[in-house]
Amino acid sequence: MQIRDLPFADPGVPDVRSGTRFLVWLGRQQLGGQVKSMLWGLLHHLGIAGLPLGMGMAVQSVVDRDGGRLGLAGVLLAVLGAAISVGDVMLHRTAVTNWITAAARVQQLLSRKTAELGSLLTRRVAAGEVVAVSTGDVEKIGWFVEALSRFAAGAVVLVVICAGLVVYQPALGVVVAVGIPILALAVLPLLPRATRRADLQREKAGRATELASDTVAGLRVLRGIGGEDLFLGRYRAASQEVRTAAVHSARMWALISAIQVVLPGILLIVVVAYGARLALDGRITVGELVTVYSAVALTYHPLRNFEEIAMAFSFSRPSAKRAARVLALNRTTGPATAADGAEEPTGDLYDPLTGLLAPAGRFTAVVCGDPDVAGRLADRLGGHPADPGGDHTSVLLGGVPLDELSLDTARTAVLVQDKDPVLLSGTLRELLDVPRSGAVAPDRALAAAECGDVLDALAQASADSDGDPMRTRITERGRSLSGGQRQRLALARSLVTDPEVLVLDEPTSAVDAHTEARVAGGVGALRAGRTTVVLASSPLLLDRADRVVLVHEGQAVAVGTHRELLAREPRYRAVVTRETDEERAVPAPAGALDATDALEALEGESA
C-alpha cells in the first residue's frame, strides 16, 4: 500500500478484543510494508555492522604495509557506505509509509464507526475520549507500527554481529555475545512501572481533553451564568495533573535511556581492557581488536531500537485500548442479515418494547414526560438502541426488524433527527446536497421549515455570494446562526431526504410560537402520505398530528388526538400544559381560557 493509494477501499474488520490484539491485527494488515521496511533496515544496519571489518582490514594493512589489501579495504568501505545511504533513505521512506497508512486505517475505522453510530457515539463514549482517540492516539498507534519493522531489523543485526564476532574472534566474541542480550533485556524490569505511569498520564490527559471539549461546547451558556472562571480553574487543575503525570513518566523513560547509554559503555570498556591484554599477549592482532571494538561501539544504534519499541508499545497500548473500545461499539447486538441493496421495507413502524405504533402515511406525535426518555426512544425508532446492556428488541418497519436490515437500507428507510442536529461547514447548497429520493426539492423543504428569514440573513451575510443564499458559506456547526435558524435548516435538510419514515426529536424547541405553528403546518403538508413521527410536547405541533401517543414510564398508555387526550388524560395534560397537582386542584377563574381555547387563539393569530 502506497500513500498515494489512500484511502483504503476497505480498512477491514479489526480485532477489538483488547488493545494488544488490535495492534497485532494492525501489524498483520501491513505485513508487506513491514517486511519491506525490515529488509531495508537490514541493509542499513548490516552496512553499519560491516564498517568495523573494513576499518580493521585497513588498520591491519597499514601495520603490515600491504597496499593491495588497503585498496580492497577502501572498496569495501565504499560499498558499505553506499549500502548504508540507500538503506537509510529507503528505511525512512518505508517506515514513514507504514506509519501514515496505519494511522489512515485507524482514522477510516473510526470514521466508519462514527457514521454508523451517529449521535449515539458520544452517549456511550465521552466526547473528550473520542477526540483523544482520533488525534493523538492515532499517531501513537502509527508510531508503534512504524517502529516494529526497525526493531525487527535491529534485533536480527545484533544476532548477526554476535554470531559473526564469535566466529571472527572467539575470545572477544563470547564476551560480546553474552553482554549484548544483557544490554537488550536490562530495561525489562523497569517497563511495567514506566507503562503504568504512561497509562496514568494518558488517562489524565483524556480527562483534561474531555473537560476542555465540554467547556468549549458550553461556552455560550457558561458566559451567560458567569461560570467561565469556575471551569477555567477546573481545567487549570486538570492540566497541572497532566503535567505532573508527564514529569513522572518522563523521569522513568530518562532512567531507561540512561541505562541504554551506560551499559553499552561498560561493555565497551570491558572489551577494550580484555582485548588490549590479548593483543599484548599476541593472541589477537591490532586489526582484530579494532574490528571488535568498532563492532561493539556500533551496536548502540540497533540497541536504541529496543528502547524505542518499548516506549512505542507502552504509549500505543493504552491508545490502542481506547481505539478498540470505541470500535467495539455496535449499532445493535443482532447481526444484519439482509444483503446490501435489499428492497426497502414499507408499512407501520412499531416498537414492541414500548408498544408505540406509527401507522404508515400518518403524522404521529409522541409525548414523553422526560426529554432523555424521548431521545432514547428516537434512537430506538431509528434502530440505534442507546443502552448497550438493555433490551435490544428490534423496532419493526412493515413487520421487518430493523436489526435484520443492512445499515444502508435501514438508514434509507428511517431517518432520525435528534434534538441537537449538527450543521457542517460549507455553502447552503452543499448542506442540502444529501442523498435523497428527489421527490422534495430544496426550495420546498426550506419553505416547509419556514427558512425565509434565514435565507434573507444568508443573502446579506456574504458579499461573495452575489445575493444568492444558496452560495453563502455556513460556518462550522452553524455558529454564525441563531439556535432557531440552525434548527430550521437542519429540519429542511431532513425533509429534503424524503425518507420512508422521518423521526424528529423536538424539531422546533428553539423557535417562537408563531414560527412553530407555521413549521408544524408546513411539515404536515409536505409529509402528507409519508410516515412522520415527532417527539414533542408543544401543543402547536401536537394539534397538527393525525394521532398522538402518550408514553409514560416507558409504555404507550394513551392514544388519540391532541384535544381528546387534553380533555380526558390527566397525565397527558400535566406534560403538555405543565400543570401541577396544586394548580389542577384550584378552579379556573371566570373568563379564563382553557388550554384548548388558548391554542385556538394562538393559531388564529399565527394564521
Coordinates of C-alpha atoms in Angstrom, one line a residue:
M1 CA 0.0 0.0 0.0
Q2 CA 1.4 3.4 -1.1
I3 CA 0.4 6.7 0.4
R4 CA -0.9 7.8 -3.0
D5 CA -3.4 4.9 -2.9
L6 CA -5.1 6.1 0.3
P7 CA -7.8 6.0 1.5
F8 CA -8.3 2.2 1.7
A9 CA -11.2 0.8 -0.3
D10 CA -11.9 -1.4 2.8
P11 CA -10.0 -0.8 6.0
G12 CA -11.0 -4.3 7.2
V13 CA -12.7 -5.7 10.3
P14 CA -10.4 -5.0 13.3
D15 CA -9.8 -7.3 16.2
V16 CA -11.0 -5.2 19.1
R17 CA -10.9 -7.8 21.9
S18 CA -8.1 -5.8 23.5
G19 CA -5.6 -3.1 22.7
T20 CA -2.8 -5.6 22.2
R21 CA -4.8 -7.7 19.8
F22 CA -5.8 -4.6 17.9
L23 CA -2.1 -3.7 17.5
V24 CA -1.3 -7.2 16.3
W25 CA -4.2 -7.1 13.8
L26 CA -3.0 -3.7 12.5
G27 CA 0.5 -5.1 12.0
R28 CA -0.8 -8.1 10.1
Q29 CA -2.8 -5.8 7.8
Q30 CA 0.5 -4.2 6.8
L31 CA 2.7 -7.3 6.7
G32 CA 4.0 -6.5 3.2
G33 CA 5.1 -3.0 4.2
Q34 CA 6.6 -4.3 7.4
V35 CA 8.7 -6.9 5.5
K36 CA 9.8 -4.3 3.0
S37 CA 10.8 -1.9 5.8
M38 CA 12.7 -4.7 7.7
L39 CA 14.7 -5.6 4.6
W40 CA 15.8 -2.1 4.0
G41 CA 16.6 -1.8 7.7
L42 CA 18.8 -4.9 7.5
L43 CA 20.7 -3.4 4.6
H44 CA 21.2 -0.2 6.6
H45 CA 22.3 -1.9 9.8
L46 CA 24.4 -4.6 8.2
G47 CA 26.2 -1.9 6.3
I48 CA 27.0 -0.2 9.6
A49 CA 27.9 -3.6 11.1
G50 CA 30.3 -4.2 8.3
L51 CA 32.2 -1.0 8.8
P52 CA 34.4 -2.4 11.6
L53 CA 35.5 -5.2 9.3
G54 CA 36.6 -2.7 6.7
M55 CA 38.3 -0.4 9.3
G56 CA 40.1 -3.4 10.9
M57 CA 41.3 -4.5 7.5
A58 CA 42.6 -1.1 6.7
V59 CA 44.4 -0.7 10.0
Q60 CA 46.0 -4.1 9.7
S61 CA 47.0 -3.5 6.1
V62 CA 48.8 -0.3 7.2
V63 CA 50.6 -2.2 10.0
D64 CA 51.6 -4.9 7.5
R65 CA 52.4 -2.3 4.8
D66 CA 50.1 -4.2 2.4
G67 CA 48.9 -1.7 -0.3
G68 CA 46.7 -4.2 -2.2
R69 CA 44.8 -5.1 1.0
L70 CA 44.4 -1.4 1.8
G71 CA 42.8 -0.8 -1.6
L72 CA 40.5 -3.7 -1.0
A73 CA 39.5 -2.2 2.3
G74 CA 38.8 1.1 0.6
V75 CA 36.5 -0.6 -1.9
L76 CA 34.7 -2.5 0.9
L77 CA 34.2 0.7 2.9
A78 CA 32.8 2.5 -0.3
V79 CA 30.3 -0.3 -0.9
L80 CA 29.3 -0.3 2.8
G81 CA 28.8 3.4 2.6
A82 CA 26.6 3.1 -0.4
A83 CA 24.6 0.4 1.3
I84 CA 24.2 2.5 4.4
S85 CA 23.0 5.5 2.4
V86 CA 20.5 3.6 0.3
G87 CA 19.2 1.5 3.2
D88 CA 18.8 4.6 5.4
V89 CA 16.8 6.5 2.8
M90 CA 14.5 3.6 1.9
L91 CA 14.1 2.5 5.5
H92 CA 12.9 6.0 6.4
R93 CA 10.6 6.1 3.4
T94 CA 9.0 2.7 4.1
A95 CA 8.8 3.2 7.8
V96 CA 7.0 6.6 7.4
T97 CA 4.7 4.9 4.8
N98 CA 3.8 2.3 7.4
W99 CA 3.2 5.0 10.0
I100 CA 0.9 7.0 7.7
T101 CA -1.0 4.1 6.3
A102 CA -1.6 2.6 9.8
A103 CA -2.9 6.0 11.1
A104 CA -5.1 6.3 8.0
R105 CA -6.5 2.9 8.5
V106 CA -7.4 3.7 12.1
Q107 CA -8.9 7.0 11.1
Q108 CA -11.0 5.3 8.5
L109 CA -12.2 2.7 11.0
L110 CA -13.1 5.5 13.5
S111 CA -14.9 7.5 10.7
R112 CA -16.9 4.4 9.7
K113 CA -17.8 3.7 13.3
T114 CA -18.8 7.4 13.8
A115 CA -21.0 7.3 10.8
E116 CA -22.6 4.0 11.9
L117 CA -23.4 5.2 15.5
G118 CA -24.2 8.8 14.8
S119 CA -25.2 10.8 17.9
L120 CA -25.1 7.6 20.0
L121 CA -21.3 7.6 19.9
T122 CA -21.0 10.5 22.4
R123 CA -23.7 8.9 24.6
R124 CA -21.7 5.8 25.0
V125 CA -18.2 7.3 25.0
A126 CA -17.2 10.7 26.4
A127 CA -16.6 13.4 23.7
G128 CA -13.1 14.1 25.0
E129 CA -12.1 10.4 24.6
V130 CA -13.4 10.4 21.0
V131 CA -11.2 13.5 20.3
A132 CA -8.2 11.9 22.0
V133 CA -8.6 8.7 20.0
S134 CA -9.0 10.4 16.6
T135 CA -6.0 12.8 17.2
G136 CA -3.1 11.9 19.5
D137 CA -3.9 8.2 19.9
V138 CA -3.9 7.6 16.1
E139 CA -0.4 9.0 15.9
K140 CA 0.9 6.8 18.8
I141 CA -0.6 3.7 17.2
G142 CA 1.1 4.6 13.9
W143 CA 4.4 5.1 15.8
F144 CA 4.3 1.5 17.1
V145 CA 3.6 0.1 13.7
E146 CA 6.4 2.1 12.2
A147 CA 8.9 1.2 14.9
L148 CA 8.1 -2.5 14.7
S149 CA 10.0 -3.2 11.5
R150 CA 13.0 -1.2 12.6
F151 CA 13.1 -3.1 15.8
A152 CA 13.0 -6.4 13.9
A153 CA 15.8 -5.3 11.7
G154 CA 17.9 -4.2 14.7
A155 CA 17.3 -7.5 16.5
V156 CA 18.4 -9.5 13.5
V157 CA 21.5 -7.4 13.1
L158 CA 22.5 -7.9 16.8
V159 CA 22.2 -11.6 16.4
V160 CA 24.4 -11.4 13.2
I161 CA 27.0 -9.3 15.0
C162 CA 27.3 -11.6 18.0
A163 CA 27.5 -14.7 15.8
G164 CA 30.0 -13.1 13.5
L165 CA 32.3 -11.9 16.3
V166 CA 32.2 -15.4 17.9
V167 CA 33.4 -16.8 14.5
Y168 CA 35.8 -14.0 13.8
Q169 CA 37.5 -13.7 17.2
P170 CA 36.1 -16.3 19.7
A171 CA 37.9 -14.9 22.7
L172 CA 36.3 -11.4 22.5
G173 CA 33.2 -12.6 20.6
V174 CA 32.0 -14.7 23.5
V175 CA 32.2 -11.6 25.8
V176 CA 30.1 -9.6 23.3
A177 CA 27.6 -12.4 22.7
V178 CA 27.0 -12.6 26.5
G179 CA 26.9 -8.9 27.0
I180 CA 24.6 -7.8 24.2
P181 CA 21.5 -9.8 25.4
I182 CA 22.0 -8.4 28.9
L183 CA 22.0 -4.9 27.5
A184 CA 18.9 -5.5 25.4
L185 CA 16.9 -7.0 28.3
A186 CA 18.3 -4.8 31.1
V187 CA 15.3 -2.4 30.9
L188 CA 12.6 -5.0 31.0
P189 CA 12.2 -4.8 34.8
L190 CA 11.5 -1.1 34.5
L191 CA 8.9 -1.3 31.8
P192 CA 5.9 -2.2 33.9
R193 CA 6.4 0.8 36.1
A194 CA 7.0 3.0 33.0
T195 CA 3.9 1.6 31.4
R196 CA 1.7 2.3 34.5
R197 CA 3.0 5.9 34.6
A198 CA 2.3 6.3 30.8
D199 CA -1.2 4.9 31.3
L200 CA -1.8 7.4 34.1
Q201 CA -0.6 10.2 32.0
R202 CA -2.9 9.2 29.1
E203 CA -5.9 8.8 31.5
K204 CA -5.4 12.3 33.0
A205 CA -4.8 13.8 29.5
G206 CA -8.1 12.2 28.3
R207 CA -10.0 13.7 31.2
A208 CA -8.5 17.1 30.6
T209 CA -9.3 16.9 26.9
E210 CA -12.9 15.9 27.8
L211 CA -13.2 18.8 30.2
A212 CA -11.9 21.2 27.6
S213 CA -14.2 19.9 24.9
D214 CA -17.3 20.1 27.1
T215 CA -16.3 23.6 28.3
V216 CA -15.8 24.9 24.7
A217 CA -19.1 23.3 23.7
G218 CA -21.0 25.0 26.5
L219 CA -19.0 28.3 26.4
R220 CA -22.1 30.4 25.5
V221 CA -24.0 29.0 28.5
L222 CA -21.1 29.5 30.8
R223 CA -20.8 33.1 29.8
G224 CA -24.5 33.6 30.5
I225 CA -24.2 32.3 34.0
G226 CA -20.8 33.7 34.8
G227 CA -19.2 30.3 35.1
E228 CA -16.1 30.8 32.9
D229 CA -13.7 31.4 35.8
L230 CA -15.0 28.3 37.6
F231 CA -14.4 26.0 34.6
L232 CA -11.2 27.7 33.8
G233 CA -10.0 26.8 37.3
R234 CA -11.1 23.2 36.8
Y235 CA -9.2 22.9 33.5
R236 CA -6.1 24.6 35.0
A237 CA -6.1 22.0 37.9
A238 CA -6.6 19.1 35.4
S239 CA -3.8 20.4 33.1
Q240 CA -1.5 20.6 36.1
E241 CA -2.3 17.0 37.0
V242 CA -1.4 16.0 33.4
R243 CA 1.9 17.9 33.7
T244 CA 2.8 16.2 36.9
A245 CA 2.0 12.8 35.5
A246 CA 4.0 13.6 32.4
V247 CA 7.0 14.6 34.5
H248 CA 6.8 11.3 36.5
S249 CA 6.6 9.3 33.2
A250 CA 9.5 11.3 31.7
R251 CA 11.7 10.5 34.7
M252 CA 11.2 6.8 34.2
W253 CA 12.0 7.0 30.5
A254 CA 15.0 9.1 31.2
L255 CA 16.3 6.4 33.5
I256 CA 15.7 3.8 30.8
S257 CA 17.6 5.9 28.3
A258 CA 20.4 6.4 30.8
I259 CA 20.7 2.6 31.2
Q260 CA 20.8 2.2 27.4
V261 CA 23.8 4.6 27.4
V262 CA 25.7 3.5 30.5
L263 CA 25.6 -0.3 30.0
P264 CA 27.0 -0.3 26.4
G265 CA 29.8 2.0 27.7
I266 CA 30.6 -0.5 30.4
L267 CA 30.6 -3.3 27.8
L268 CA 32.9 -1.3 25.6
I269 CA 35.4 -0.7 28.4
V270 CA 35.4 -4.4 29.2
V271 CA 36.0 -5.3 25.6
V272 CA 38.9 -2.8 25.3
A273 CA 40.5 -3.8 28.5
Y274 CA 40.3 -7.5 27.8
G275 CA 41.2 -7.1 24.1
A276 CA 44.3 -5.0 25.0
R277 CA 45.6 -7.7 27.2
L278 CA 45.0 -10.3 24.5
A279 CA 46.8 -8.0 22.0
L280 CA 49.8 -7.6 24.4
D281 CA 49.9 -11.4 24.8
G282 CA 49.9 -11.7 21.0
R283 CA 46.7 -13.8 20.9
I284 CA 44.9 -11.2 18.7
T285 CA 46.2 -8.7 16.2
V286 CA 45.6 -4.9 16.4
G287 CA 43.3 -5.1 13.4
E288 CA 41.1 -7.7 15.1
L289 CA 40.9 -5.5 18.3
V290 CA 39.9 -2.5 16.2
T291 CA 37.3 -4.6 14.4
V292 CA 35.7 -6.0 17.7
Y293 CA 35.9 -2.5 19.3
S294 CA 34.2 -0.9 16.4
A295 CA 31.5 -3.6 16.2
V296 CA 30.6 -3.2 19.9
A297 CA 30.6 0.6 19.5
L298 CA 28.2 0.4 16.6
T299 CA 25.7 -1.9 18.4
Y300 CA 24.5 1.3 20.2
H301 CA 22.3 2.2 17.3
P302 CA 20.4 -1.1 16.9
L303 CA 20.1 -1.3 20.7
R304 CA 18.3 2.0 20.7
N305 CA 15.6 0.3 18.8
F306 CA 14.8 -1.9 21.8
E307 CA 14.2 1.2 23.9
E308 CA 12.1 2.8 21.2
I309 CA 9.9 -0.3 20.7
A310 CA 9.4 -0.4 24.5
M311 CA 8.4 3.2 24.5
A312 CA 6.2 2.9 21.4
F313 CA 4.4 -0.1 22.9
S314 CA 3.9 1.5 26.3
F315 CA 2.5 4.6 24.8
S316 CA 0.5 3.0 22.0
R317 CA -1.1 0.2 24.1
P318 CA -3.5 2.4 26.1
S319 CA -4.2 4.3 22.8
A320 CA -5.0 1.1 21.1
K321 CA -7.1 0.1 24.0
R322 CA -9.2 3.3 23.7
A323 CA -9.5 2.9 20.0
A324 CA -10.6 -0.7 20.4
R325 CA -13.2 0.3 22.9
V326 CA -14.7 2.8 20.5
L327 CA -14.5 0.4 17.5
A328 CA -16.2 -2.3 19.6
L329 CA -19.4 -0.3 19.9
N330 CA -22.2 -1.6 17.8
R331 CA -25.4 -0.2 16.5
T332 CA -27.3 -3.3 17.6
T333 CA -26.4 -6.6 19.1
G334 CA -28.1 -8.6 16.4
P335 CA -26.3 -9.3 13.1
A336 CA -27.5 -7.6 9.9
T337 CA -28.7 -10.5 7.7
A338 CA -30.1 -8.6 4.8
A339 CA -27.9 -8.1 1.8
D340 CA -26.8 -4.7 0.7
G341 CA -29.2 -3.2 -1.7
A342 CA -32.2 -5.2 -0.3
E343 CA -35.6 -3.8 -1.0
E344 CA -36.6 -1.0 1.4
P345 CA -39.4 -2.1 3.7
T346 CA -42.6 -0.1 4.0
G347 CA -45.5 -0.1 6.4
D348 CA -46.3 0.7 10.0
L349 CA -43.4 1.5 12.4
Y350 CA -43.9 -0.5 15.6
D351 CA -41.8 -0.6 18.8
P352 CA -42.6 -3.8 20.7
L353 CA -40.7 -2.6 23.8
T354 CA -43.0 0.5 24.4
G355 CA -46.0 -0.6 22.3
L356 CA -45.7 2.6 20.2
L357 CA -47.3 2.3 16.8
A358 CA -46.9 4.9 14.0
P359 CA -49.2 4.0 11.1
A360 CA -47.8 4.2 7.6
G361 CA -48.5 7.5 5.9
R362 CA -49.7 9.2 9.1
F363 CA -48.3 12.1 11.2
T364 CA -47.8 10.7 14.7
A365 CA -46.8 12.8 17.7
V366 CA -45.3 11.2 20.8
V367 CA -45.3 12.8 24.2
C368 CA -42.8 11.8 26.9
G369 CA -42.5 13.5 30.2
D370 CA -38.7 13.1 30.3
P371 CA -36.7 14.6 27.4
D372 CA -34.0 11.9 27.9
V373 CA -36.5 9.1 27.5
A374 CA -37.7 10.8 24.3
G375 CA -34.2 10.9 23.0
R376 CA -33.6 7.2 23.7
L377 CA -36.9 6.4 22.1
A378 CA -36.0 8.3 19.0
D379 CA -32.8 6.4 18.8
R380 CA -34.7 3.1 19.1
L381 CA -37.0 4.0 16.3
G382 CA -34.0 4.5 14.1
G383 CA -32.5 1.2 15.0
H384 CA -30.0 2.6 17.4
P385 CA -30.6 1.3 21.0
A386 CA -28.8 3.7 23.3
D387 CA -28.3 1.3 26.2
P388 CA -25.8 -1.4 25.2
G389 CA -26.8 -3.5 28.2
G390 CA -30.6 -3.1 27.9
D391 CA -33.3 -4.7 26.0
H392 CA -32.5 -4.9 22.3
T393 CA -35.9 -5.9 21.0
S394 CA -35.8 -4.6 17.5
V395 CA -38.2 -2.0 16.1
L396 CA -40.3 -3.3 13.2
L397 CA -41.0 -1.5 9.9
G398 CA -43.7 -3.2 7.9
G399 CA -43.1 -6.3 10.1
V400 CA -39.4 -6.4 9.3
P401 CA -37.0 -5.9 12.2
L402 CA -34.6 -3.0 11.6
D403 CA -31.8 -5.1 13.1
E404 CA -32.1 -7.5 10.2
L405 CA -31.6 -4.8 7.6
S406 CA -28.2 -3.7 6.3
L407 CA -27.1 -0.4 7.7
D408 CA -27.6 1.4 4.3
T409 CA -31.1 0.0 3.9
A410 CA -32.1 0.9 7.5
R411 CA -30.7 4.4 7.2
T412 CA -32.6 5.0 3.9
A413 CA -35.9 3.7 5.4
V414 CA -35.8 5.6 8.7
L415 CA -34.1 8.9 9.3
V416 CA -33.8 10.3 12.8
Q417 CA -33.0 13.9 13.5
D418 CA -32.0 14.4 17.1
K419 CA -32.7 17.5 19.2
D420 CA -29.2 18.9 18.6
P421 CA -28.5 18.4 14.9
V422 CA -25.1 19.4 13.6
L423 CA -24.6 21.6 10.5
L424 CA -21.3 21.0 8.7
S425 CA -19.4 23.9 7.3
G426 CA -19.9 24.7 3.6
T427 CA -22.5 26.5 1.5
L428 CA -26.2 26.1 1.9
R429 CA -26.4 24.3 -1.4
E430 CA -23.8 21.8 -0.1
L431 CA -25.7 21.4 3.2
L432 CA -28.8 20.3 1.3
D433 CA -26.9 18.2 -1.2
V434 CA -27.6 14.9 0.6
P435 CA -28.8 11.5 -0.6
R436 CA -32.5 11.9 -1.3
S437 CA -35.4 10.4 -3.2
G438 CA -35.7 13.5 -5.5
A439 CA -39.4 14.0 -4.7
V440 CA -38.8 17.0 -2.4
A441 CA -36.9 20.0 -3.9
P442 CA -34.7 22.0 -1.6
D443 CA -36.8 25.1 -2.0
R444 CA -40.0 23.2 -0.9
A445 CA -38.1 21.8 2.1
L446 CA -36.8 25.3 3.0
A447 CA -40.3 26.7 2.7
A448 CA -41.9 24.0 4.8
A449 CA -39.3 24.6 7.5
E450 CA -40.0 28.3 7.5
C451 CA -36.5 29.3 6.5
G452 CA -37.4 32.5 4.6
D453 CA -35.8 34.8 7.2
V454 CA -32.8 32.5 7.3
L455 CA -32.3 32.8 3.5
D456 CA -32.6 36.6 3.8
A457 CA -29.9 36.7 6.5
L458 CA -27.6 34.4 4.5
A459 CA -28.1 36.6 1.4
Q460 CA -26.9 39.6 3.2
A461 CA -24.1 37.8 5.1
S462 CA -21.6 37.4 2.3
A463 CA -20.5 39.7 -0.5
D464 CA -19.1 36.7 -2.4
S465 CA -22.5 35.0 -2.9
D466 CA -23.9 37.9 -5.1
G467 CA -27.1 37.8 -3.0
D468 CA -27.7 34.1 -3.6
P469 CA -28.2 32.5 -0.1
M470 CA -27.5 29.0 -1.6
R471 CA -23.9 30.1 -2.2
T472 CA -23.4 31.6 1.2
R473 CA -21.0 29.7 3.4
I474 CA -22.2 28.4 6.7
T475 CA -19.5 28.3 9.5
E476 CA -18.6 25.2 11.4
R477 CA -21.6 23.8 13.3
G478 CA -23.6 26.9 12.1
R479 CA -22.2 29.0 14.9
S480 CA -22.9 32.2 13.0
L481 CA -26.7 31.4 13.1
S482 CA -29.1 31.5 16.0
G483 CA -30.4 28.3 17.6
G484 CA -33.7 28.6 15.8
Q485 CA -32.1 29.2 12.4
R486 CA -29.8 26.2 12.8
Q487 CA -32.7 24.1 13.9
R488 CA -34.9 25.0 10.9
L489 CA -32.0 24.5 8.4
A490 CA -31.4 21.0 9.9
L491 CA -35.1 20.3 9.5
A492 CA -35.0 21.4 5.9
R493 CA -32.1 19.0 5.3
S494 CA -34.1 16.2 6.8
L495 CA -37.2 17.0 4.7
V496 CA -35.1 17.0 1.5
T497 CA -34.1 13.4 2.0
D498 CA -37.8 12.4 2.0
P499 CA -37.3 9.1 3.8
E500 CA -40.0 6.4 4.2
V501 CA -40.1 7.3 7.9
L502 CA -38.9 10.6 9.4
V503 CA -38.4 10.8 13.2
L504 CA -38.0 14.3 14.6
D505 CA -37.0 14.9 18.2
E506 CA -38.1 18.3 19.4
P507 CA -37.6 19.9 15.9
T508 CA -39.0 23.3 17.0
S509 CA -37.7 23.8 20.6
A510 CA -35.7 26.8 19.7
V511 CA -38.3 28.8 17.7
D512 CA -41.1 31.1 18.8
A513 CA -44.7 30.0 18.9
H514 CA -45.9 31.7 15.7
T515 CA -43.0 30.2 13.7
E516 CA -43.6 26.9 15.4
A517 CA -47.2 26.9 14.2
R518 CA -46.2 27.6 10.6
V519 CA -43.5 24.9 10.7
A520 CA -46.0 22.4 12.0
G521 CA -48.3 23.1 9.2
G522 CA -45.6 23.1 6.6
V523 CA -44.1 19.8 7.7
G524 CA -47.6 18.2 7.9
A525 CA -48.4 19.3 4.3
L526 CA -45.0 18.3 2.9
R527 CA -45.0 14.9 4.5
A528 CA -48.6 14.1 3.6
G529 CA -48.8 10.4 2.7
R530 CA -45.4 9.7 4.4
T531 CA -44.8 8.3 7.9
T532 CA -43.7 11.1 10.2
V533 CA -43.0 10.7 14.0
V534 CA -42.4 13.8 16.1
L535 CA -41.4 13.6 19.7
A536 CA -42.5 16.9 21.3
S537 CA -44.7 18.4 24.0
S538 CA -45.6 21.6 22.2
P539 CA -49.4 22.0 21.8
L540 CA -48.9 23.6 18.4
L541 CA -47.2 20.6 17.0
L542 CA -49.4 18.1 18.8
D543 CA -52.6 19.6 17.4
R544 CA -51.3 19.2 13.8
A545 CA -50.7 15.4 14.3
D546 CA -53.1 12.8 13.0
R547 CA -52.7 10.9 16.2
V548 CA -50.9 11.5 19.5
V549 CA -49.3 8.8 21.7
L550 CA -48.5 9.3 25.4
V551 CA -45.5 7.3 26.6
H552 CA -45.5 7.1 30.4
E553 CA -42.8 5.2 32.3
G554 CA -41.6 3.5 29.1
Q555 CA -45.0 2.4 27.8
A556 CA -47.6 3.8 25.4
V557 CA -50.5 4.3 27.7
A558 CA -52.9 6.5 25.7
V559 CA -53.7 7.2 22.0
G560 CA -55.9 9.8 20.5
T561 CA -55.9 13.3 19.0
H562 CA -54.3 16.2 21.0
R563 CA -57.7 17.7 22.0
E564 CA -59.1 14.3 23.0
L565 CA -56.1 13.5 25.3
L566 CA -56.1 17.0 26.7
A567 CA -59.7 16.5 27.7
R568 CA -59.6 13.0 29.2
E569 CA -56.0 12.2 30.1
P570 CA -54.6 14.0 33.2
R571 CA -51.1 12.6 32.7
Y572 CA -51.0 14.0 29.2
R573 CA -52.4 17.4 30.3
A574 CA -49.8 17.6 33.0
V575 CA -47.0 17.2 30.5
V576 CA -48.4 19.4 27.7
T577 CA -49.7 22.3 29.9
R578 CA -47.0 22.0 32.6
E579 CA -49.9 21.9 35.1
T580 CA -49.0 20.9 38.7
D581 CA -51.3 18.9 41.1
E582 CA -51.9 22.0 43.1
E583 CA -52.9 24.0 40.0
R584 CA -55.3 21.3 38.9
A585 CA -57.0 21.4 42.3
V586 CA -57.7 25.2 42.1
P587 CA -60.7 26.1 39.9
A588 CA -60.0 28.3 37.0
P589 CA -61.1 32.0 37.4
A590 CA -64.2 33.1 35.5
G591 CA -63.4 34.2 32.0
A592 CA -60.1 32.4 31.9
L593 CA -59.2 30.5 28.7
D594 CA -58.6 26.8 29.0
A595 CA -55.7 25.1 27.1
T596 CA -57.9 24.3 24.0
D597 CA -59.2 27.9 23.8
A598 CA -55.7 29.3 24.2
L599 CA -54.4 27.1 21.4
E600 CA -57.2 28.2 19.0
A601 CA -56.5 31.8 19.8
L602 CA -52.8 31.4 19.1
E603 CA -53.5 29.6 15.9
G604 CA -55.7 32.4 14.8
E605 CA -53.0 34.9 15.4
S606 CA -50.4 32.9 13.5
A607 CA -52.8 32.5 10.6

